Amino acid sequence: MSSTVEPNWFVNYYRNSRNTSKSYRAAMLIMFWLHFILTWSVMLSLIEVPDRHYNDIILRSFLEASLLVAVCHCLIRPYLRMNLIGSSVDIKGSLKGLLYVALISFIYFLSSYSMGQMSFLKGTDISQIQVITQKGELGGEVTLLAIAIIGTLESFATLFLWSVAYLVWQFHKNKKELQVQVNESQIQQLTNQLSPHFLFNTLNSIRALIFADQEKAAEVITLLSDLLRNQMQSQIQIQSTLEQDWLLTSKYLAIEKVRFDKRLELTVDLDESTLLEQIPTLTLLTLAENAIKHGISTSSKPGFIHIKSQTITPNMWRLSVTNSVYSPKDQPGTRVGLHNVKKRLELMFARQYKFASALDNEQFTVSMELPHVKSTNR
């Protein structure tokens, strides 16, 4: 018996810090130079610059830009990817995110302020700035408390805007990747399920039924027509309800039922409360095809497929597909279909889902625990 194992927090944090795309690295490089130029310009306007401090300002600007990139990449980005991206964020999660950004903002400010206290950057110490009154006279120096408040607020605004920009960018990126996965899955379904071999077997079944049961033959032809029409002519959506996915899957299984007759026993127990739950399109159809391909078609013995959905907690529901496997050694399978399902679940639900597959006592079960994401339309 085998099942998937979730990585621990440190491993997950390391992966989220290390994995970057070319577009992300390019955006961070642009942000680095923009922040460098902005810091350099502001310091030139605020600080009286003798020639001996000019190089200090350039070095300080470089360090400030490097610090911003490091904070965003190493502290803010992993938190967003592990807790907010791809999840249904509630008020509690949003407040925790804001508090985390506020804490990092204070740390960011302290690090930035400490740079000015270093001996070789003393000429860039912003605590030495004096206020000019309306009469043009020099006032007192800005207090440390005022600098801390203003600096922390400025740091918070910077990190908050970066977080929002990153979340929006990641949302569009995940949506695009999910669409690619669905399109690839559709092509795979059309290749595997509606291949010439599948059509040949179906047509042979229909031919036999024409002489034995003409009404049933007509029904199978209608099912095949509907399946072809739904897969080849309709616009595939990124997500669909469990009810919609089952309507398509039922047509596929009805045709396979004609092929295998008594060799296939199908039981379906879909909780009505889960029918409007959102899942990646073609998820159930992929699992049904996997059960047919690696469970029913590999053995001459009668087999079964059990499909079940149920609500397990106020926040989660479960979808499972179990099929008989009498000759697992003969057909080990590539698990490509299951990998595609898990990848699309990850893109849609991030870390809020659980996926497990297990072979036990000649039964193979795929079980998914998913968060409630219901469609408002029937």
Tab-separated table of C-alpha atoms in Angstrom:
chain	number	residue	atom	x	y	z
A	1	MET	CA	0.000	0.000	0.000
A	2	SER	CA	1.442	3.345	-1.028
A	3	SER	CA	0.455	6.998	-0.701
A	4	THR	CA	1.905	10.419	-1.380
A	5	VAL	CA	3.842	12.232	1.357
A	6	GLU	CA	3.623	16.013	1.814
A	7	PRO	CA	6.968	17.859	2.155
A	8	ASN	CA	7.724	19.535	5.474
A	9	TRP	CA	7.599	23.305	5.967
A	10	PHE	CA	11.342	23.905	5.553
A	11	VAL	CA	11.556	21.941	2.304
A	12	ASN	CA	8.498	23.728	0.954
A	13	TYR	CA	9.961	27.115	1.950
A	14	TYR	CA	13.276	26.266	0.265
A	15	ARG	CA	11.541	25.229	-2.945
A	16	ASN	CA	9.448	28.392	-3.046
A	17	SER	CA	12.542	30.545	-2.482
A	18	ARG	CA	14.677	28.768	-5.074
A	19	ASN	CA	12.336	28.161	-7.999
A	20	THR	CA	12.079	31.245	-10.210
A	21	SER	CA	11.132	31.948	-13.805
A	22	LYS	CA	12.965	34.099	-16.351
A	23	SER	CA	10.208	36.713	-16.303
A	24	TYR	CA	10.398	36.932	-12.496
A	25	ARG	CA	14.183	37.371	-12.545
A	26	ALA	CA	13.888	40.038	-15.227
A	27	ALA	CA	11.220	41.909	-13.217
A	28	MET	CA	13.351	41.785	-10.066
A	29	LEU	CA	16.373	43.087	-11.972
A	30	ILE	CA	14.322	46.005	-13.282
A	31	MET	CA	13.033	46.692	-9.766
A	32	PHE	CA	16.617	46.659	-8.460
A	33	TRP	CA	17.801	49.350	-10.847
A	34	LEU	CA	14.673	51.475	-10.426
A	35	HIS	CA	15.094	51.415	-6.652
A	36	PHE	CA	18.811	52.160	-7.024
A	37	ILE	CA	18.106	55.239	-9.169
A	38	LEU	CA	15.273	56.421	-6.894
A	39	THR	CA	17.363	56.055	-3.715
A	40	TRP	CA	20.341	57.787	-5.335
A	41	SER	CA	18.152	60.700	-6.499
A	42	VAL	CA	16.422	61.145	-3.135
A	43	MET	CA	19.679	61.105	-1.192
A	44	LEU	CA	21.230	63.639	-3.525
A	45	SER	CA	18.277	65.968	-2.878
A	46	LEU	CA	18.152	65.464	0.913
A	47	ILE	CA	21.809	65.284	1.901
A	48	GLU	CA	24.424	67.963	1.500
A	49	VAL	CA	26.926	66.130	-0.638
A	50	PRO	CA	30.604	66.950	-0.415
A	51	ASP	CA	32.728	65.104	-2.959
A	52	ARG	CA	33.848	62.638	-0.323
A	53	HIS	CA	30.242	61.465	0.283
A	54	TYR	CA	29.283	60.957	-3.357
A	55	ASN	CA	30.683	57.429	-3.499
A	56	ASP	CA	29.006	56.673	-0.169
A	57	ILE	CA	25.607	57.529	-1.664
A	58	ILE	CA	26.218	55.275	-4.655
A	59	LEU	CA	27.225	52.397	-2.363
A	60	ARG	CA	24.245	53.054	-0.055
A	61	SER	CA	21.861	53.079	-3.031
A	62	PHE	CA	23.290	49.766	-4.236
A	63	LEU	CA	22.907	48.184	-0.784
A	64	GLU	CA	19.357	49.543	-0.397
A	65	ALA	CA	18.308	48.078	-3.744
A	66	SER	CA	19.933	44.752	-2.859
A	67	LEU	CA	18.165	44.729	0.511
A	68	LEU	CA	14.765	45.329	-1.099
A	69	VAL	CA	15.271	42.488	-3.575
A	70	ALA	CA	16.440	40.147	-0.800
A	71	VAL	CA	13.472	40.968	1.471
A	72	CYS	CA	10.916	40.558	-1.325
A	73	HIS	CA	12.430	37.345	-2.658
A	74	CYS	CA	13.468	35.572	0.543
A	75	LEU	CA	10.801	36.739	3.029
A	76	ILE	CA	7.693	38.004	1.224
A	77	ARG	CA	7.537	35.745	-1.860
A	78	PRO	CA	7.747	32.362	-0.035
A	79	TYR	CA	5.015	33.427	2.393
A	80	LEU	CA	2.702	34.466	-0.452
A	81	ARG	CA	3.301	31.232	-2.376
A	82	MET	CA	2.793	29.017	0.679
A	83	ASN	CA	-0.255	30.756	2.170
A	84	LEU	CA	-2.115	32.961	-0.293
A	85	ILE	CA	-1.533	31.981	-3.918
A	86	GLY	CA	-4.235	29.708	-5.325
A	87	SER	CA	-6.203	29.572	-2.073
A	88	SER	CA	-9.568	30.977	-1.057
A	89	VAL	CA	-8.354	33.798	1.172
A	90	ASP	CA	-10.679	34.769	4.040
A	91	ILE	CA	-10.521	37.752	6.383
A	92	LYS	CA	-8.356	35.882	8.890
A	93	GLY	CA	-5.845	34.891	6.216
A	94	SER	CA	-5.748	38.455	4.859
A	95	LEU	CA	-5.132	39.923	8.323
A	96	LYS	CA	-2.352	37.413	8.981
A	97	GLY	CA	-0.783	38.388	5.659
A	98	LEU	CA	-0.966	42.113	6.500
A	99	LEU	CA	0.559	41.519	9.949
A	100	TYR	CA	3.355	39.483	8.405
A	101	VAL	CA	4.104	42.224	5.858
A	102	ALA	CA	4.017	44.821	8.677
A	103	LEU	CA	6.524	42.796	10.722
A	104	ILE	CA	8.847	42.368	7.751
A	105	SER	CA	8.463	46.095	7.001
A	106	PHE	CA	9.762	46.981	10.469
A	107	ILE	CA	12.687	44.581	10.082
A	108	TYR	CA	13.354	46.016	6.628
A	109	PHE	CA	13.377	49.558	8.051
A	110	LEU	CA	15.761	48.597	10.883
A	111	SER	CA	18.147	47.018	8.393
A	112	SER	CA	18.007	50.078	6.172
A	113	TYR	CA	18.477	52.486	9.077
A	114	SER	CA	21.436	50.450	10.390
A	115	MET	CA	23.282	51.032	7.121
A	116	GLY	CA	23.496	54.743	7.854
A	117	GLN	CA	25.104	54.007	11.234
A	118	MET	CA	28.033	52.182	9.670
A	119	SER	CA	31.261	54.133	9.762
A	120	PHE	CA	31.921	53.918	6.021
A	121	LEU	CA	28.331	55.082	5.232
A	122	LYS	CA	28.060	57.785	7.900
A	123	GLY	CA	27.618	60.445	5.248
A	124	THR	CA	24.314	58.870	4.206
A	125	ASP	CA	22.763	58.878	7.700
A	126	ILE	CA	19.218	60.216	7.222
A	127	SER	CA	18.831	60.844	10.986
A	128	GLN	CA	20.977	63.967	10.525
A	129	ILE	CA	18.342	65.638	8.321
A	130	GLN	CA	17.014	68.939	9.746
A	131	VAL	CA	13.593	70.494	9.228
A	132	ILE	CA	13.360	73.860	7.456
A	133	THR	CA	10.623	76.154	8.784
A	134	GLN	CA	8.300	78.304	6.654
A	135	LYS	CA	10.612	81.266	7.266
A	136	GLY	CA	13.491	79.355	5.769
A	137	GLU	CA	15.214	78.833	9.087
A	138	LEU	CA	16.688	75.523	10.229
A	139	GLY	CA	14.607	73.737	12.827
A	140	GLY	CA	15.468	70.830	15.027
A	141	GLU	CA	16.547	67.424	13.797
A	142	VAL	CA	13.899	64.834	12.987
A	143	THR	CA	13.396	62.621	16.040
A	144	LEU	CA	14.279	58.936	15.928
A	145	LEU	CA	10.647	58.024	16.683
A	146	ALA	CA	9.407	60.057	13.721
A	147	ILE	CA	12.020	58.448	11.481
A	148	ALA	CA	10.985	54.990	12.682
A	149	ILE	CA	7.277	55.627	12.051
A	150	ILE	CA	7.782	57.252	8.659
A	151	GLY	CA	10.370	54.669	7.623
A	152	THR	CA	8.223	51.703	8.665
A	153	LEU	CA	5.159	53.115	6.881
A	154	GLU	CA	7.191	53.723	3.728
A	155	SER	CA	8.601	50.202	3.928
A	156	PHE	CA	5.117	48.761	4.466
A	157	ALA	CA	3.737	50.644	1.455
A	158	THR	CA	6.591	49.372	-0.719
A	159	LEU	CA	6.281	45.737	0.368
A	160	PHE	CA	2.474	45.830	0.260
A	161	LEU	CA	2.437	47.126	-3.320
A	162	TRP	CA	5.039	44.526	-4.310
A	163	SER	CA	2.926	41.781	-2.690
A	164	VAL	CA	-0.229	42.872	-4.518
A	165	ALA	CA	1.623	43.076	-7.830
A	166	TYR	CA	3.133	39.616	-7.304
A	167	LEU	CA	-0.220	38.062	-6.355
A	168	VAL	CA	-1.930	39.532	-9.431
A	169	TRP	CA	0.913	38.382	-11.703
A	170	GLN	CA	0.954	34.889	-10.169
A	171	PHE	CA	-2.836	34.595	-10.509
A	172	HIS	CA	-2.682	35.305	-14.234
A	173	LYS	CA	0.309	32.992	-14.632
A	174	ASN	CA	-1.430	30.095	-12.867
A	175	LYS	CA	-4.602	30.699	-14.873
A	176	LYS	CA	-2.604	30.518	-18.105
A	177	GLU	CA	-0.764	27.354	-16.996
A	178	LEU	CA	-4.042	25.750	-15.968
A	179	GLN	CA	-5.525	26.486	-19.391
A	180	VAL	CA	-2.494	24.863	-21.032
A	181	GLN	CA	-2.900	21.798	-18.801
A	182	VAL	CA	-6.592	21.530	-19.694
A	183	ASN	CA	-5.833	21.847	-23.399
A	184	GLU	CA	-3.146	19.167	-23.160
A	185	SER	CA	-5.513	16.956	-21.191
A	186	GLN	CA	-8.198	17.436	-23.841
A	187	ILE	CA	-5.758	16.374	-26.565
A	188	GLN	CA	-4.734	13.355	-24.495
A	189	GLN	CA	-8.374	12.396	-23.908
A	190	LEU	CA	-9.172	12.717	-27.610
A	191	THR	CA	-6.114	10.612	-28.468
A	192	ASN	CA	-6.653	7.861	-25.896
A	193	GLN	CA	-10.399	7.632	-25.471
A	194	LEU	CA	-11.513	8.383	-29.017
A	195	SER	CA	-8.665	6.623	-30.768
A	196	PRO	CA	-9.414	4.382	-33.794
A	197	HIS	CA	-9.091	1.367	-31.473
A	198	PHE	CA	-11.750	2.720	-29.127
A	199	LEU	CA	-14.072	3.590	-32.019
A	200	PHE	CA	-13.474	0.184	-33.603
A	201	ASN	CA	-14.534	-1.635	-30.433
A	202	THR	CA	-17.528	0.643	-29.956
A	203	LEU	CA	-18.730	0.185	-33.532
A	204	ASN	CA	-18.335	-3.594	-33.211
A	205	SER	CA	-20.472	-3.474	-30.063
A	206	ILE	CA	-23.094	-1.432	-31.910
A	207	ARG	CA	-23.017	-3.865	-34.855
A	208	ALA	CA	-23.715	-6.788	-32.534
A	209	LEU	CA	-26.537	-4.890	-30.824
A	210	ILE	CA	-28.272	-4.061	-34.106
A	211	PHE	CA	-29.353	-7.686	-34.434
A	212	ALA	CA	-29.927	-8.346	-30.715
A	213	ASP	CA	-31.325	-5.072	-29.359
A	214	GLN	CA	-31.908	-2.274	-31.857
A	215	GLU	CA	-33.084	0.196	-29.218
A	216	LYS	CA	-29.922	-0.276	-27.183
A	217	ALA	CA	-27.801	0.059	-30.337
A	218	ALA	CA	-29.519	3.379	-31.071
A	219	GLU	CA	-28.875	4.486	-27.467
A	220	VAL	CA	-25.146	3.695	-27.743
A	221	ILE	CA	-24.914	5.601	-31.032
A	222	THR	CA	-26.509	8.595	-29.307
A	223	LEU	CA	-24.051	8.329	-26.417
A	224	LEU	CA	-21.103	8.141	-28.792
A	225	SER	CA	-22.418	11.111	-30.742
A	226	ASP	CA	-22.845	13.153	-27.556
A	227	LEU	CA	-19.366	12.233	-26.359
A	228	LEU	CA	-17.802	13.235	-29.683
A	229	ARG	CA	-19.780	16.459	-29.792
A	230	ASN	CA	-18.961	17.464	-26.220
A	231	GLN	CA	-15.240	16.803	-26.578
A	232	MET	CA	-14.582	17.993	-30.107
A	233	GLN	CA	-17.008	20.885	-30.615
A	234	SER	CA	-17.531	22.485	-27.227
A	235	GLN	CA	-15.245	25.114	-25.732
A	236	ILE	CA	-13.316	23.491	-22.880
A	237	GLN	CA	-13.391	25.608	-19.718
A	238	ILE	CA	-10.656	25.683	-17.110
A	239	GLN	CA	-13.055	24.571	-14.388
A	240	SER	CA	-16.346	22.714	-14.331
A	241	THR	CA	-18.719	21.478	-11.663
A	242	LEU	CA	-18.646	17.885	-10.499
A	243	GLU	CA	-22.099	17.484	-12.046
A	244	GLN	CA	-20.882	18.677	-15.461
A	245	ASP	CA	-17.803	16.467	-15.315
A	246	TRP	CA	-19.956	13.480	-14.364
A	247	LEU	CA	-22.382	14.036	-17.277
A	248	LEU	CA	-19.499	13.675	-19.714
A	249	THR	CA	-17.939	10.777	-17.807
A	250	SER	CA	-21.248	8.900	-17.653
A	251	LYS	CA	-21.473	8.873	-21.462
A	252	TYR	CA	-17.968	7.443	-21.696
A	253	LEU	CA	-18.685	4.768	-19.063
A	254	ALA	CA	-22.030	3.880	-20.672
A	255	ILE	CA	-20.195	3.080	-23.905
A	256	GLU	CA	-17.558	1.066	-22.022
A	257	LYS	CA	-20.364	-0.777	-20.244
A	258	VAL	CA	-21.573	-1.980	-23.641
A	259	ARG	CA	-18.044	-3.123	-24.497
A	260	PHE	CA	-17.415	-5.076	-21.306
A	261	ASP	CA	-21.021	-5.962	-20.427
A	262	LYS	CA	-20.972	-8.086	-17.220
A	263	ARG	CA	-17.222	-7.601	-16.812
A	264	LEU	CA	-17.892	-4.020	-15.663
A	265	GLU	CA	-19.920	-3.253	-12.544
A	266	LEU	CA	-20.365	0.483	-11.983
A	267	THR	CA	-21.596	2.080	-8.764
A	268	VAL	CA	-21.920	5.842	-8.377
A	269	ASP	CA	-22.601	7.638	-5.094
A	270	LEU	CA	-22.338	11.387	-5.609
A	271	ASP	CA	-23.545	13.438	-2.656
A	272	GLU	CA	-25.993	16.042	-3.929
A	273	SER	CA	-24.292	18.717	-1.808
A	274	THR	CA	-21.082	18.238	-3.822
A	275	LEU	CA	-22.531	18.441	-7.345
A	276	LEU	CA	-21.827	22.180	-7.688
A	277	GLU	CA	-18.258	21.913	-6.387
A	278	GLN	CA	-15.636	23.186	-8.849
A	279	ILE	CA	-12.889	20.875	-10.127
A	280	PRO	CA	-10.454	21.085	-13.060
A	281	THR	CA	-12.285	20.079	-16.222
A	282	LEU	CA	-11.922	16.410	-17.291
A	283	THR	CA	-10.702	15.308	-13.838
A	284	LEU	CA	-13.347	12.627	-13.336
A	285	LEU	CA	-13.150	11.499	-16.960
A	286	THR	CA	-9.377	11.032	-16.643
A	287	LEU	CA	-9.797	8.946	-13.478
A	288	ALA	CA	-12.513	6.834	-15.134
A	289	GLU	CA	-10.315	6.209	-18.171
A	290	ASN	CA	-7.426	5.255	-15.879
A	291	ALA	CA	-9.687	2.751	-14.099
A	292	ILE	CA	-10.845	1.212	-17.391
A	293	LYS	CA	-7.383	1.080	-18.941
A	294	HIS	CA	-5.433	-0.331	-15.996
A	295	GLY	CA	-8.196	-2.156	-14.090
A	296	ILE	CA	-11.006	-3.527	-16.235
A	297	SER	CA	-9.432	-4.067	-19.663
A	298	THR	CA	-6.374	-5.921	-18.310
A	299	SER	CA	-8.338	-8.854	-16.873
A	300	SER	CA	-10.955	-11.291	-18.152
A	301	LYS	CA	-12.500	-11.436	-14.679
A	302	PRO	CA	-15.539	-9.314	-13.768
A	303	GLY	CA	-14.390	-5.993	-12.349
A	304	PHE	CA	-15.871	-2.906	-10.777
A	305	ILE	CA	-15.550	0.873	-10.607
A	306	HIS	CA	-16.868	2.807	-7.602
A	307	ILE	CA	-17.198	6.606	-7.833
A	308	LYS	CA	-18.056	8.477	-4.649
A	309	SER	CA	-18.192	12.055	-3.408
A	310	GLN	CA	-19.029	13.323	0.065
A	311	THR	CA	-18.656	16.320	2.354
A	312	ILE	CA	-16.192	15.510	5.138
A	313	THR	CA	-15.828	18.858	6.973
A	314	PRO	CA	-17.433	22.310	6.688
A	315	ASN	CA	-14.436	23.341	4.556
A	316	MET	CA	-13.523	20.166	2.652
A	317	TRP	CA	-15.116	17.455	0.508
A	318	ARG	CA	-13.800	14.179	-0.912
A	319	LEU	CA	-13.925	12.622	-4.381
A	320	SER	CA	-12.714	9.049	-4.795
A	321	VAL	CA	-12.561	6.503	-7.611
A	322	THR	CA	-11.895	2.838	-6.790
A	323	ASN	CA	-11.432	0.069	-9.346
A	324	SER	CA	-10.538	-3.603	-9.271
A	325	VAL	CA	-6.991	-4.574	-10.316
A	326	TYR	CA	-6.391	-8.303	-10.803
A	327	SER	CA	-3.140	-8.138	-12.799
A	328	PRO	CA	-1.163	-5.088	-11.614
A	329	LYS	CA	2.213	-6.604	-12.559
A	330	ASP	CA	1.200	-7.015	-16.185
A	331	GLN	CA	0.114	-3.389	-16.576
A	332	PRO	CA	2.207	-1.158	-14.308
A	333	GLY	CA	1.170	1.993	-16.183
A	334	THR	CA	2.997	5.288	-16.577
A	335	ARG	CA	0.740	7.241	-14.154
A	336	VAL	CA	0.704	10.126	-16.656
A	337	GLY	CA	-3.043	10.583	-16.223
A	338	LEU	CA	-2.798	10.763	-12.420
A	339	HIS	CA	0.169	13.135	-12.677
A	340	ASN	CA	-1.849	15.463	-14.915
A	341	VAL	CA	-4.787	15.416	-12.511
A	342	LYS	CA	-2.544	16.223	-9.545
A	343	LYS	CA	-0.784	19.015	-11.448
A	344	ARG	CA	-4.093	20.674	-12.343
A	345	LEU	CA	-5.308	20.344	-8.746
A	346	GLU	CA	-2.115	22.037	-7.578
A	347	LEU	CA	-2.621	24.918	-10.000
A	348	MET	CA	-6.239	25.364	-8.956
A	349	PHE	CA	-6.060	24.809	-5.183
A	350	ALA	CA	-2.342	25.355	-4.354
A	351	ARG	CA	-1.643	23.637	-0.989
A	352	GLN	CA	-5.297	23.372	0.083
A	353	TYR	CA	-5.886	19.929	-1.399
A	354	LYS	CA	-4.847	16.358	-0.550
A	355	PHE	CA	-4.204	13.701	-3.188
A	356	ALA	CA	-3.515	10.047	-2.463
A	357	SER	CA	-3.422	6.851	-4.492
A	358	ALA	CA	-3.122	3.368	-3.037
A	359	LEU	CA	-3.179	-0.266	-4.211
A	360	ASP	CA	-4.510	-2.649	-1.574
A	361	ASN	CA	-6.176	-6.063	-1.766
A	362	GLU	CA	-6.652	-5.941	-5.569
A	363	GLN	CA	-8.257	-2.506	-5.351
A	364	PHE	CA	-6.727	0.728	-6.629
A	365	THR	CA	-8.129	3.910	-5.080
A	366	VAL	CA	-7.541	7.541	-6.001
A	367	SER	CA	-8.800	9.902	-3.298
A	368	MET	CA	-8.849	13.700	-3.363
A	369	GLU	CA	-9.807	16.037	-0.529
A	370	LEU	CA	-10.674	19.447	-1.949
A	371	PRO	CA	-11.805	22.810	-0.519
A	372	HIS	CA	-15.352	23.969	-1.129
A	373	VAL	CA	-15.415	26.127	-4.275
A	374	LYS	CA	-19.013	26.049	-5.495
A	375	SER	CA	-20.442	27.351	-8.735
A	376	THR	CA	-23.417	29.691	-8.434
A	377	ASN	CA	-24.929	28.415	-11.691
A	378	ARG	CA	-26.549	25.071	-12.305
